[in-house]
C-alpha cells in the first residue's frame, strides 16, 4: 500500500515537471518539426535513458556526490553548459552559412534521421544537466518507503517518470509532425533553428551562471 501511494504521489510531481516546457521539449519539437521522426524518437529514448540512469545512481547514493562535492557539481555543470552552448551556436551559425540550408532546404545541424544519433543527443543532454541529478537527490528518496527495497523502488519511481515522459513526447511529436509541412520550408526551418538555438543557448547560460 505504501509503495503504491508513493508511486502515485511521485507520478503527480514528475507529471507536472514533464508538462513544464524546457530543453527536452525544445529538442523534441525541433527535431520532429524538421521531419526527422526517427531521430526525434531517438532523442526521446535518450532522454528517458538519462532519466533511468539518474534514478539508478540516486538509488545507489552516487548522485549525492553532486550535493556533497562542490567540485563534482561544478565539473558537470560546466560540461553541460559547454555542450549546450556548442549545440546552440552550431545550430544558429548553420542557418547563416553561405547558401542557406542544405539539400531540399534542410538545415544539417542535428545529424541525419537516425535513431542512434538522436539517442546520443538526448542522453548527453540529459546526463550533462546536473540539475536533473540534484532534483532526483532531493526528491526521489522522499518517495521511497522505509520498508521498500531502496534500489528496486528507486528504479520503479524513475520508470514512472519515463512512462509519463514517453506519453508526453508522443503528443509533442504528433503535434510537430502535423505542422511539419509548413515548417519544412527553407525559410521556416531557418527561423525554427534560430529560435531553438536561442532557447538552448539561454539554457546554457542559465546553467553556467546558476547556483
PDB file of N, CA and C in Angstrom, residues 122-179:
ATOM      1  N   UNK A 122      20.013  12.967 -27.036  1.00  0.00           N
ATOM      2  CA  UNK A 122      19.110  13.024 -25.894  1.00  0.00           C
ATOM      3  C   UNK A 122      19.772  12.581 -24.600  1.00  0.00           C
ATOM      4  N   UNK A 123      20.581  11.523 -24.674  1.00  0.00           N
ATOM      5  CA  UNK A 123      21.259  11.021 -23.480  1.00  0.00           C
ATOM      6  C   UNK A 123      22.263  12.030 -22.942  1.00  0.00           C
ATOM      7  N   UNK A 124      23.084  12.586 -23.835  1.00  0.00           N
ATOM      8  CA  UNK A 124      24.085  13.574 -23.411  1.00  0.00           C
ATOM      9  C   UNK A 124      23.422  14.803 -22.806  1.00  0.00           C
ATOM     10  N   UNK A 125      22.368  15.283 -23.465  1.00  0.00           N
ATOM     11  CA  UNK A 125      21.677  16.478 -22.974  1.00  0.00           C
ATOM     12  C   UNK A 125      21.136  16.259 -21.566  1.00  0.00           C
ATOM     13  N   UNK A 126      20.606  15.074 -21.310  1.00  0.00           N
ATOM     14  CA  UNK A 126      20.035  14.780 -20.000  1.00  0.00           C
ATOM     15  C   UNK A 126      21.118  14.576 -18.942  1.00  0.00           C
ATOM     16  N   UNK A 127      22.129  13.763 -19.259  1.00  0.00           N
ATOM     17  CA  UNK A 127      23.139  13.416 -18.264  1.00  0.00           C
ATOM     18  C   UNK A 127      24.088  14.564 -17.938  1.00  0.00           C
ATOM     19  N   UNK A 128      24.232  15.512 -18.869  1.00  0.00           N
ATOM     20  CA  UNK A 128      25.117  16.644 -18.611  1.00  0.00           C
ATOM     21  C   UNK A 128      24.403  17.809 -17.928  1.00  0.00           C
ATOM     22  N   UNK A 129      23.174  17.561 -17.504  1.00  0.00           N
ATOM     23  CA  UNK A 129      22.423  18.575 -16.763  1.00  0.00           C
ATOM     24  C   UNK A 129      22.417  18.207 -15.281  1.00  0.00           C
ATOM     25  N   UNK A 130      23.293  18.810 -14.483  1.00  0.00           N
ATOM     26  CA  UNK A 130      23.372  18.433 -13.065  1.00  0.00           C
ATOM     27  C   UNK A 130      22.101  18.741 -12.289  1.00  0.00           C
ATOM     28  N   UNK A 131      21.282  19.649 -12.799  1.00  0.00           N
ATOM     29  CA  UNK A 131      20.054  19.997 -12.088  1.00  0.00           C
ATOM     30  C   UNK A 131      19.077  18.820 -12.059  1.00  0.00           C
ATOM     31  N   UNK A 132      19.151  17.946 -13.071  1.00  0.00           N
ATOM     32  CA  UNK A 132      18.326  16.739 -13.055  1.00  0.00           C
ATOM     33  C   UNK A 132      18.785  15.834 -11.919  1.00  0.00           C
ATOM     34  N   UNK A 133      20.110  15.686 -11.789  1.00  0.00           N
ATOM     35  CA  UNK A 133      20.643  14.867 -10.705  1.00  0.00           C
ATOM     36  C   UNK A 133      20.296  15.423  -9.340  1.00  0.00           C
ATOM     37  N   UNK A 134      20.411  16.731  -9.199  1.00  0.00           N
ATOM     38  CA  UNK A 134      20.088  17.364  -7.916  1.00  0.00           C
ATOM     39  C   UNK A 134      18.611  17.193  -7.597  1.00  0.00           C
ATOM     40  N   UNK A 135      17.755  17.290  -8.628  1.00  0.00           N
ATOM     41  CA  UNK A 135      16.320  17.079  -8.424  1.00  0.00           C
ATOM     42  C   UNK A 135      16.060  15.679  -7.884  1.00  0.00           C
ATOM     43  N   UNK A 136      16.705  14.701  -8.492  1.00  0.00           N
ATOM     44  CA  UNK A 136      16.498  13.321  -8.046  1.00  0.00           C
ATOM     45  C   UNK A 136      17.030  13.097  -6.636  1.00  0.00           C
ATOM     46  N   UNK A 137      18.166  13.688  -6.332  1.00  0.00           N
ATOM     47  CA  UNK A 137      18.724  13.549  -4.980  1.00  0.00           C
ATOM     48  C   UNK A 137      17.771  14.139  -3.949  1.00  0.00           C
ATOM     49  N   UNK A 138      17.157  15.274  -4.291  1.00  0.00           N
ATOM     50  CA  UNK A 138      16.296  15.976  -3.343  1.00  0.00           C
ATOM     51  C   UNK A 138      14.908  15.346  -3.221  1.00  0.00           C
ATOM     52  N   UNK A 139      14.399  14.794  -4.335  1.00  0.00           N
ATOM     53  CA  UNK A 139      13.002  14.370  -4.371  1.00  0.00           C
ATOM     54  C   UNK A 139      12.823  12.854  -4.240  1.00  0.00           C
ATOM     55  N   UNK A 140      13.605  12.088  -5.000  1.00  0.00           N
ATOM     56  CA  UNK A 140      13.376  10.637  -5.054  1.00  0.00           C
ATOM     57  C   UNK A 140      13.365   9.946  -3.685  1.00  0.00           C
ATOM     58  N   UNK A 141      14.342  10.192  -2.812  1.00  0.00           N
ATOM     59  CA  UNK A 141      14.350   9.485  -1.523  1.00  0.00           C
ATOM     60  C   UNK A 141      13.098   9.714  -0.677  1.00  0.00           C
ATOM     61  N   UNK A 142      12.456  10.873  -0.879  1.00  0.00           N
ATOM     62  CA  UNK A 142      11.273  11.188  -0.092  1.00  0.00           C
ATOM     63  C   UNK A 142      10.086  10.276  -0.432  1.00  0.00           C
ATOM     64  N   UNK A 143      10.143   9.627  -1.608  1.00  0.00           N
ATOM     65  CA  UNK A 143       9.024   8.789  -2.044  1.00  0.00           C
ATOM     66  C   UNK A 143       9.337   7.304  -1.922  1.00  0.00           C
ATOM     67  N   UNK A 144      10.454   6.962  -1.306  1.00  0.00           N
ATOM     68  CA  UNK A 144      10.803   5.560  -1.107  1.00  0.00           C
ATOM     69  C   UNK A 144      10.450   5.160   0.318  1.00  0.00           C
ATOM     70  N   UNK A 145       9.420   4.319   0.500  1.00  0.00           N
ATOM     71  CA  UNK A 145       9.035   3.886   1.851  1.00  0.00           C
ATOM     72  C   UNK A 145      10.193   3.186   2.555  1.00  0.00           C
ATOM     73  N   UNK A 146      10.260   3.340   3.851  1.00  0.00           N
ATOM     74  CA  UNK A 146      11.365   2.781   4.633  1.00  0.00           C
ATOM     75  C   UNK A 146      11.466   1.268   4.490  1.00  0.00           C
ATOM     76  N   UNK A 147      10.321   0.601   4.333  1.00  0.00           N
ATOM     77  CA  UNK A 147      10.334  -0.865   4.268  1.00  0.00           C
ATOM     78  C   UNK A 147      10.573  -1.407   2.865  1.00  0.00           C
ATOM     79  N   UNK A 148      10.593  -0.523   1.858  1.00  0.00           N
ATOM     80  CA  UNK A 148      10.747  -0.965   0.474  1.00  0.00           C
ATOM     81  C   UNK A 148      12.217  -1.144   0.110  1.00  0.00           C
ATOM     82  N   UNK A 149      12.546  -2.089  -0.786  1.00  0.00           N
ATOM     83  CA  UNK A 149      13.918  -2.242  -1.286  1.00  0.00           C
ATOM     84  C   UNK A 149      14.340  -0.949  -1.973  1.00  0.00           C
ATOM     85  N   UNK A 150      15.387  -0.318  -1.479  1.00  0.00           N
ATOM     86  CA  UNK A 150      15.742   1.031  -1.917  1.00  0.00           C
ATOM     87  C   UNK A 150      15.992   1.108  -3.428  1.00  0.00           C
ATOM     88  N   UNK A 151      16.860   0.241  -3.934  1.00  0.00           N
ATOM     89  CA  UNK A 151      17.233   0.304  -5.343  1.00  0.00           C
ATOM     90  C   UNK A 151      16.054  -0.024  -6.252  1.00  0.00           C
ATOM     91  N   UNK A 152      15.348  -1.101  -5.943  1.00  0.00           N
ATOM     92  CA  UNK A 152      14.214  -1.517  -6.777  1.00  0.00           C
ATOM     93  C   UNK A 152      13.120  -0.455  -6.793  1.00  0.00           C
ATOM     94  N   UNK A 153      12.839   0.133  -5.636  1.00  0.00           N
ATOM     95  CA  UNK A 153      11.801   1.161  -5.564  1.00  0.00           C
ATOM     96  C   UNK A 153      12.247   2.418  -6.299  1.00  0.00           C
ATOM     97  N   UNK A 154      13.526   2.745  -6.192  1.00  0.00           N
ATOM     98  CA  UNK A 154      14.040   3.911  -6.906  1.00  0.00           C
ATOM     99  C   UNK A 154      13.892   3.754  -8.402  1.00  0.00           C
ATOM    100  N   UNK A 155      14.195   2.563  -8.916  1.00  0.00           N
ATOM    101  CA  UNK A 155      14.033   2.303 -10.349  1.00  0.00           C
ATOM    102  C   UNK A 155      12.560   2.332 -10.745  1.00  0.00           C
ATOM    103  N   UNK A 156      11.698   1.838  -9.874  1.00  0.00           N
ATOM    104  CA  UNK A 156      10.258   1.856 -10.164  1.00  0.00           C
ATOM    105  C   UNK A 156       9.751   3.290 -10.283  1.00  0.00           C
ATOM    106  N   UNK A 157      10.206   4.147  -9.380  1.00  0.00           N
ATOM    107  CA  UNK A 157       9.804   5.555  -9.429  1.00  0.00           C
ATOM    108  C   UNK A 157      10.343   6.229 -10.690  1.00  0.00           C
ATOM    109  N   UNK A 158      11.597   5.967 -11.014  1.00  0.00           N
ATOM    110  CA  UNK A 158      12.182   6.545 -12.225  1.00  0.00           C
ATOM    111  C   UNK A 158      11.438   6.043 -13.465  1.00  0.00           C
ATOM    112  N   UNK A 159      10.983   4.787 -13.426  1.00  0.00           N
ATOM    113  CA  UNK A 159      10.237   4.224 -14.553  1.00  0.00           C
ATOM    114  C   UNK A 159       8.899   4.936 -14.751  1.00  0.00           C
ATOM    115  N   UNK A 160       8.293   5.359 -13.651  1.00  0.00           N
ATOM    116  CA  UNK A 160       7.061   6.149 -13.743  1.00  0.00           C
ATOM    117  C   UNK A 160       7.330   7.447 -14.496  1.00  0.00           C
ATOM    118  N   UNK A 161       8.452   8.080 -14.165  1.00  0.00           N
ATOM    119  CA  UNK A 161       8.860   9.310 -14.842  1.00  0.00           C
ATOM    120  C   UNK A 161       9.069   9.046 -16.330  1.00  0.00           C
ATOM    121  N   UNK A 162       9.695   7.920 -16.658  1.00  0.00           N
ATOM    122  CA  UNK A 162       9.957   7.557 -18.050  1.00  0.00           C
ATOM    123  C   UNK A 162       8.650   7.356 -18.814  1.00  0.00           C
ATOM    124  N   UNK A 163       7.706   6.641 -18.223  1.00  0.00           N
ATOM    125  CA  UNK A 163       6.424   6.380 -18.886  1.00  0.00           C
ATOM    126  C   UNK A 163       5.691   7.686 -19.174  1.00  0.00           C
ATOM    127  N   UNK A 164       5.649   8.567 -18.191  1.00  0.00           N
ATOM    128  CA  UNK A 164       4.985   9.860 -18.394  1.00  0.00           C
ATOM    129  C   UNK A 164       5.699  10.677 -19.467  1.00  0.00           C
ATOM    130  N   UNK A 165       7.027  10.606 -19.452  1.00  0.00           N
ATOM    131  CA  UNK A 165       7.800  11.318 -20.471  1.00  0.00           C
ATOM    132  C   UNK A 165       7.525  10.786 -21.865  1.00  0.00           C
ATOM    133  N   UNK A 166       7.383   9.472 -21.995  1.00  0.00           N
ATOM    134  CA  UNK A 166       7.101   8.867 -23.293  1.00  0.00           C
ATOM    135  C   UNK A 166       5.718   9.274 -23.805  1.00  0.00           C
ATOM    136  N   UNK A 167       4.744   9.282 -22.907  1.00  0.00           N
ATOM    137  CA  UNK A 167       3.383   9.674 -23.297  1.00  0.00           C
ATOM    138  C   UNK A 167       3.355  11.120 -23.779  1.00  0.00           C
ATOM    139  N   UNK A 168       3.990  12.009 -23.004  1.00  0.00           N
ATOM    140  CA  UNK A 168       4.014  13.425 -23.370  1.00  0.00           C
ATOM    141  C   UNK A 168       4.800  13.637 -24.666  1.00  0.00           C
ATOM    142  N   UNK A 169       5.896  12.912 -24.832  1.00  0.00           N
ATOM    143  CA  UNK A 169       6.709  13.040 -26.043  1.00  0.00           C
ATOM    144  C   UNK A 169       5.942  12.581 -27.281  1.00  0.00           C
ATOM    145  N   UNK A 170       5.103  11.560 -27.116  1.00  0.00           N
ATOM    146  CA  UNK A 170       4.268  11.101 -28.229  1.00  0.00           C
ATOM    147  C   UNK A 170       3.354  12.223 -28.712  1.00  0.00           C
ATOM    148  N   UNK A 171       2.777  12.953 -27.754  1.00  0.00           N
ATOM    149  CA  UNK A 171       1.902  14.079 -28.105  1.00  0.00           C
ATOM    150  C   UNK A 171       2.700  15.193 -28.778  1.00  0.00           C
ATOM    151  N   UNK A 172       3.907  15.451 -28.282  1.00  0.00           N
ATOM    152  CA  UNK A 172       4.746  16.502 -28.866  1.00  0.00           C
ATOM    153  C   UNK A 172       5.118  16.168 -30.307  1.00  0.00           C
ATOM    154  N   UNK A 173       5.546  14.928 -30.535  1.00  0.00           N
ATOM    155  CA  UNK A 173       5.960  14.528 -31.879  1.00  0.00           C
ATOM    156  C   UNK A 173       4.781  14.558 -32.840  1.00  0.00           C
ATOM    157  N   UNK A 174       3.619  14.111 -32.377  1.00  0.00           N
ATOM    158  CA  UNK A 174       2.423  14.135 -33.227  1.00  0.00           C
ATOM    159  C   UNK A 174       2.052  15.560 -33.604  1.00  0.00           C
ATOM    160  N   UNK A 175       2.130  16.466 -32.637  1.00  0.00           N
ATOM    161  CA  UNK A 175       1.787  17.872 -32.894  1.00  0.00           C
ATOM    162  C   UNK A 175       2.770  18.505 -33.859  1.00  0.00           C
ATOM    163  N   UNK A 176       4.071  18.258 -33.637  1.00  0.00           N
ATOM    164  CA  UNK A 176       5.101  18.840 -34.501  1.00  0.00           C
ATOM    165  C   UNK A 176       5.009  18.282 -35.912  1.00  0.00           C
ATOM    166  N   UNK A 177       4.691  16.999 -36.028  1.00  0.00           N
ATOM    167  CA  UNK A 177       4.569  16.367 -37.344  1.00  0.00           C
ATOM    168  C   UNK A 177       3.392  16.947 -38.112  1.00  0.00           C
ATOM    169  N   UNK A 178       2.309  17.229 -37.400  1.00  0.00           N
ATOM    170  CA  UNK A 178       1.124  17.799 -38.050  1.00  0.00           C
ATOM    171  C   UNK A 178       1.413  19.170 -38.654  1.00  0.00           C
ATOM    172  N   UNK A 179       2.312  19.916 -38.009  1.00  0.00           N
ATOM    173  CA  UNK A 179       2.677  21.240 -38.508  1.00  0.00           C
ATOM    174  C   UNK A 179       3.923  21.193 -39.387  1.00  0.00           C
TER     175      UNK A 179
END
